[in-house]
PDB file of C-alpha atoms in Angstrom:
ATOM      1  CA  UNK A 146      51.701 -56.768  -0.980  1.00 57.00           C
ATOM      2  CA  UNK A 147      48.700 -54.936  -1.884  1.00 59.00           C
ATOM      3  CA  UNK A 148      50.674 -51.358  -0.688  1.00 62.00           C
ATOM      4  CA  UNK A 149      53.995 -52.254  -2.751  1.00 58.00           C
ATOM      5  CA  UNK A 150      51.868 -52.985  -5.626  1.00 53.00           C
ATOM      6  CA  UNK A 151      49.850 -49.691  -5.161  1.00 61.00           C
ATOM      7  CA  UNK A 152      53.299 -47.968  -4.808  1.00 59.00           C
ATOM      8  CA  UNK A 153      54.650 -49.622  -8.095  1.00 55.00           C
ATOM      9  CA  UNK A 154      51.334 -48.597 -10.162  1.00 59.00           C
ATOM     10  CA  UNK A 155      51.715 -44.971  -8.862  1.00 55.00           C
ATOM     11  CA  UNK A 156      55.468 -44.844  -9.549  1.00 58.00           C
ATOM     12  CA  UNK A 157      54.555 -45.851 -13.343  1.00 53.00           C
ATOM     13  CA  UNK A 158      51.996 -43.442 -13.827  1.00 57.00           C
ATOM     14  CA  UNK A 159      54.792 -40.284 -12.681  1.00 47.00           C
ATOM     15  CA  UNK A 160      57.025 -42.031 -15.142  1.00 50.00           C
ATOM     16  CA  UNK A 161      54.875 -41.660 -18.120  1.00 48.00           C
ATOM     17  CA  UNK A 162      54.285 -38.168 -17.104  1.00 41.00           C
ATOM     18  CA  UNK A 163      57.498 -36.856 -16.724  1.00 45.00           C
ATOM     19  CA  UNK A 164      58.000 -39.032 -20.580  1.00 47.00           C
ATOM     20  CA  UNK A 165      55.298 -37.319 -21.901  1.00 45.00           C
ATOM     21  CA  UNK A 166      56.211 -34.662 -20.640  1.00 42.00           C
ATOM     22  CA  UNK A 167      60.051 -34.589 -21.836  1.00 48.00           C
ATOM     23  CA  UNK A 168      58.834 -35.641 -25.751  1.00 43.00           C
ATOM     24  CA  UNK A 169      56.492 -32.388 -25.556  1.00 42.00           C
ATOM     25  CA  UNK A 170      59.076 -30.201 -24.667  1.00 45.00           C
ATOM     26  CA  UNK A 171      61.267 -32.095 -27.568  1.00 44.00           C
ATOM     27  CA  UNK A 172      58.990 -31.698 -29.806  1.00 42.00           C
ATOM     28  CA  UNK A 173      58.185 -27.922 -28.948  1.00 44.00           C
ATOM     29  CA  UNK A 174      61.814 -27.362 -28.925  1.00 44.00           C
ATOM     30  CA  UNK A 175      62.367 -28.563 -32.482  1.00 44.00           C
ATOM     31  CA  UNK A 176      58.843 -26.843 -33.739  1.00 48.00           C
ATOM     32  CA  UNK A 177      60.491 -23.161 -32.520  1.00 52.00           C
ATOM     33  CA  UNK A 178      63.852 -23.966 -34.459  1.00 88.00           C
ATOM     34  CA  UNK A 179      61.559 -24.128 -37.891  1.00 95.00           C
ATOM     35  CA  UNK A 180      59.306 -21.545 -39.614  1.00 97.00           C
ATOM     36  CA  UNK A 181      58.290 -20.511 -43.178  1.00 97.00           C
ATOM     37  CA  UNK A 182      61.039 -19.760 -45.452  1.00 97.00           C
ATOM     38  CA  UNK A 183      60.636 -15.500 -46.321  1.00 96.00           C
ATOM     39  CA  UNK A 184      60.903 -15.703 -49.621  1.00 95.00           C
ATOM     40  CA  UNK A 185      62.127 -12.217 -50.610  1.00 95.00           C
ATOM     41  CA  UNK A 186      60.456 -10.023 -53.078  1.00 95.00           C
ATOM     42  CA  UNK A 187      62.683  -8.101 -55.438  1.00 96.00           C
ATOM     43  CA  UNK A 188      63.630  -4.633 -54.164  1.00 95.00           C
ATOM     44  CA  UNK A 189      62.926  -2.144 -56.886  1.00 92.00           C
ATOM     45  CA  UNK A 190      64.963   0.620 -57.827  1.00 88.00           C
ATOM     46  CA  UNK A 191      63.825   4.106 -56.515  1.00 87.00           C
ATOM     47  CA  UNK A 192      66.143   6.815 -57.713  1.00 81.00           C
ATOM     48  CA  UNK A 193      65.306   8.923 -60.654  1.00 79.00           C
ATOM     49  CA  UNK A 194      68.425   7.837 -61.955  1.00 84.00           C
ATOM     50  CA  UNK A 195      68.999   4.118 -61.213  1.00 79.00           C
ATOM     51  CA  UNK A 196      72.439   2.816 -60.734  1.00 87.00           C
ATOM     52  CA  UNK A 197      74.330   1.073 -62.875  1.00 91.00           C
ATOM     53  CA  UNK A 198      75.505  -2.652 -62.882  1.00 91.00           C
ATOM     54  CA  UNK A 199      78.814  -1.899 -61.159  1.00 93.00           C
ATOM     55  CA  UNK A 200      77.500   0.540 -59.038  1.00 93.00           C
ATOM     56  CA  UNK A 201      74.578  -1.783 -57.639  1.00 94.00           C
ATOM     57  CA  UNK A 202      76.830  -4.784 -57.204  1.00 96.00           C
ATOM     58  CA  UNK A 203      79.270  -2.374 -54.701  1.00 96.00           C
ATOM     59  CA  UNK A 204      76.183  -1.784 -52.798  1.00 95.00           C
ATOM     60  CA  UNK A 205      74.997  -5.300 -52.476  1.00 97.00           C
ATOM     61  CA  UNK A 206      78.540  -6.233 -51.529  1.00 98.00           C
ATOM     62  CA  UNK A 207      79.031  -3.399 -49.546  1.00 98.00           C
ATOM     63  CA  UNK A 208      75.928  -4.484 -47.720  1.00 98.00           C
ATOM     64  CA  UNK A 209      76.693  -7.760 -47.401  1.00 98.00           C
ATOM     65  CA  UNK A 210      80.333  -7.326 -46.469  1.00 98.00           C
ATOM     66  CA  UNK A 211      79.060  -4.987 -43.575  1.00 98.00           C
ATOM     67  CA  UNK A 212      76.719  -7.729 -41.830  1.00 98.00           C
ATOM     68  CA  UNK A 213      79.337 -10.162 -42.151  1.00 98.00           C
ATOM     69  CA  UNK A 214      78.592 -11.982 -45.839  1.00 98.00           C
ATOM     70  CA  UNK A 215      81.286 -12.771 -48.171  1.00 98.00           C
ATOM     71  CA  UNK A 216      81.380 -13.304 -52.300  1.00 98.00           C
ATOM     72  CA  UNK A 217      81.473 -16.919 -52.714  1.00 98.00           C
ATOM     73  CA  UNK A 218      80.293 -16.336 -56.777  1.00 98.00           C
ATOM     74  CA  UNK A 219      80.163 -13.675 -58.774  1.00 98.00           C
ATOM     75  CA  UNK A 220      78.591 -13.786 -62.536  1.00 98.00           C
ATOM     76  CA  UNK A 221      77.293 -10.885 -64.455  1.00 97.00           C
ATOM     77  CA  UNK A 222      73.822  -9.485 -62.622  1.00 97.00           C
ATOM     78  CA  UNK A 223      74.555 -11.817 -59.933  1.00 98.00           C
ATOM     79  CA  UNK A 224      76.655 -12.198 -56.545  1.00 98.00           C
ATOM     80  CA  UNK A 225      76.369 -14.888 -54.417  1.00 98.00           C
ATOM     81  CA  UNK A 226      76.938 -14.420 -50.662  1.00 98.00           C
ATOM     82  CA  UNK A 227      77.216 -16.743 -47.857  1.00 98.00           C
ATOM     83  CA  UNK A 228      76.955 -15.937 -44.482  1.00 98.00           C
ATOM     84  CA  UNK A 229      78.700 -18.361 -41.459  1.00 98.00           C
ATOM     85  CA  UNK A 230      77.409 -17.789 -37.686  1.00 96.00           C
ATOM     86  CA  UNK A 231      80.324 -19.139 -35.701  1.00 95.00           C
ATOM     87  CA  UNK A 232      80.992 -22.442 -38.149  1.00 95.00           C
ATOM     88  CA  UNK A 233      77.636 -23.770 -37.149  1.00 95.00           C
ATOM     89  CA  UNK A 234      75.295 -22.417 -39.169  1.00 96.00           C
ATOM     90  CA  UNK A 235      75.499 -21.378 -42.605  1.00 98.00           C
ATOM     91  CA  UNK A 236      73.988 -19.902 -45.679  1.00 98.00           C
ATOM     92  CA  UNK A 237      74.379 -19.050 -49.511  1.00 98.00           C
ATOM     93  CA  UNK A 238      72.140 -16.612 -50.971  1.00 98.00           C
ATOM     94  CA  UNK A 239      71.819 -15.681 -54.892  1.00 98.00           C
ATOM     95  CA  UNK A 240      71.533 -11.491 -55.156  1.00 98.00           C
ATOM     96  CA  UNK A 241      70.464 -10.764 -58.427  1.00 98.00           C
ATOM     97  CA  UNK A 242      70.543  -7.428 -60.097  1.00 97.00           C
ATOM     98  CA  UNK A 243      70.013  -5.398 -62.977  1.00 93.00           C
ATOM     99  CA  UNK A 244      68.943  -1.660 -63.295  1.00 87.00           C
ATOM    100  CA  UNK A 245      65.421  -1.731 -61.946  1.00 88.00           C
ATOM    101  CA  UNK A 246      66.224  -3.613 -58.935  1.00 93.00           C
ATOM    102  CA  UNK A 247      67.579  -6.879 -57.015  1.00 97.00           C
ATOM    103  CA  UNK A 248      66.552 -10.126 -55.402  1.00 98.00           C
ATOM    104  CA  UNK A 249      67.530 -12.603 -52.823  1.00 98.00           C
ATOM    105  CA  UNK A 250      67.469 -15.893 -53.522  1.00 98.00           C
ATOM    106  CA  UNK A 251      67.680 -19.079 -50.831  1.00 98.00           C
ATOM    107  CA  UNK A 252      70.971 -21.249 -52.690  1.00 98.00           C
ATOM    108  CA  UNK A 253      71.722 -23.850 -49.397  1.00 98.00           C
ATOM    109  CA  UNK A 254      72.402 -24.042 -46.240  1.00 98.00           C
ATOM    110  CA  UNK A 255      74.179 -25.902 -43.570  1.00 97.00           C
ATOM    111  CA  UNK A 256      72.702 -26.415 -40.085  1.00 97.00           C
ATOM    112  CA  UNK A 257      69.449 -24.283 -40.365  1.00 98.00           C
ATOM    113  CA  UNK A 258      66.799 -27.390 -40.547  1.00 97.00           C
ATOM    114  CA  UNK A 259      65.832 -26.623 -44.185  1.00 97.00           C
ATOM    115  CA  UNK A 260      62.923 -28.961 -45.740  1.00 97.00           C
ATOM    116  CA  UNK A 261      60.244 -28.638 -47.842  1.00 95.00           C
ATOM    117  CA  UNK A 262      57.029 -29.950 -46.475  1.00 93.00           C
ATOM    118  CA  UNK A 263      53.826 -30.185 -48.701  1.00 95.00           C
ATOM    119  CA  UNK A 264      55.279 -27.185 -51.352  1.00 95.00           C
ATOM    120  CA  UNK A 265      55.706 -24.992 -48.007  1.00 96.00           C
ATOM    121  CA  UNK A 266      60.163 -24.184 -47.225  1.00 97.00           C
ATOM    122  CA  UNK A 267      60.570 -24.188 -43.495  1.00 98.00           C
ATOM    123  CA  UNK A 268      63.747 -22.812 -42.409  1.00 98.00           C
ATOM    124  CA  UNK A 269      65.529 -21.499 -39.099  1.00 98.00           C
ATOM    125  CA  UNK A 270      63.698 -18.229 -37.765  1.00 97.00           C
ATOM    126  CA  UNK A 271      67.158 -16.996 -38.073  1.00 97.00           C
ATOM    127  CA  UNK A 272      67.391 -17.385 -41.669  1.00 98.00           C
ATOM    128  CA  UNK A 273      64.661 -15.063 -42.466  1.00 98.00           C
ATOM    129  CA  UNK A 274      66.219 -12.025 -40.077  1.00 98.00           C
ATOM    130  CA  UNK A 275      69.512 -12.270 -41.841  1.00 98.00           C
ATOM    131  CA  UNK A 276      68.107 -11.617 -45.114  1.00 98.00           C
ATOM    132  CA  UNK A 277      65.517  -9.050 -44.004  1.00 98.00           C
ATOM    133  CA  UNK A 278      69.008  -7.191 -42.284  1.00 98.00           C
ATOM    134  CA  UNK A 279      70.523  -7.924 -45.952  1.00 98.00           C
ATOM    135  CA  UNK A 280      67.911  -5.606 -47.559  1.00 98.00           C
ATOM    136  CA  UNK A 281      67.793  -2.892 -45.216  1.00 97.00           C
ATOM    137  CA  UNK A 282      71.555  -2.976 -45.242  1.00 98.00           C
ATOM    138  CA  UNK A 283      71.953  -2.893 -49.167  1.00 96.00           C
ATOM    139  CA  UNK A 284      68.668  -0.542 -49.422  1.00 94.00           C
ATOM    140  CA  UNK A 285      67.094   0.117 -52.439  1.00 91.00           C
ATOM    141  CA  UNK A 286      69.364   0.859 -55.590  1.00 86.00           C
TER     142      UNK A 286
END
């Protein structure tokens, strides 16, 4: 009796090991899927002669166009783009423009664990390497 209950006691303890073991590597899981948003600064014009509306907004949709993004919205000084990475993440950004430069702007998103925890965004890690590939793409205007 004593040796079954021995057995039993030692059986329990693996259990709650391999529990707390499987909600740490939940947790860590969910943790990598999460980081600060990048917010973007604007990206200033550097040529001598800076482009003009039309021109910039061909480059930023140029740019985005090339990576994949597509014109959702277009106002004057602004084009919004949304990206989709195999219908199970997405994203709408807000580019806008004007002769000294252009900024990115987070709109939504679908599937990318967005929240806003204590004033700080928290996004997918993959959010903020799509936009930095936006900027390089488009380049400075």
């Amino acid at each position: 009796m004593a040796e079954t209950m021995k057995r039993a006691n030692t059986q329990a303890r693996w259990a709650g090991v391999f529990i707390a073991l499987a909600l740490c590597m939940a947790s860590g899981a969910a943790l990598a899927r999460t980081a600060d948003m990048y917010d973007a600064p604007k990206v200033l014009a550097v040529s001598a002669t800076p482009l003009d509306a039309s021109q910039t907004r061909d480059r930023i949709v140029a740019g985005g166009q090339a990576l994949g993004w597509v014109v959702t919205r277009e106002a004057p000084g602004l084009v919004e783009l949304s990206y989709d990475k195999q219908g199970k993440h997405q994203v709408t950004v807000a580019v806008r423009y004007e002769p000294t430069g252009y900024k990115i702007d987070y709109v939504t998103s679908f599937n990318l664990n967005y929240e806003e925890i204590g004033g700080v965004r928290k996004i997918h890690p993959n959010y903020n390497r799509w936009i930095l590939n936006l900027i390089k793409r488009i380049g400075p205007v």
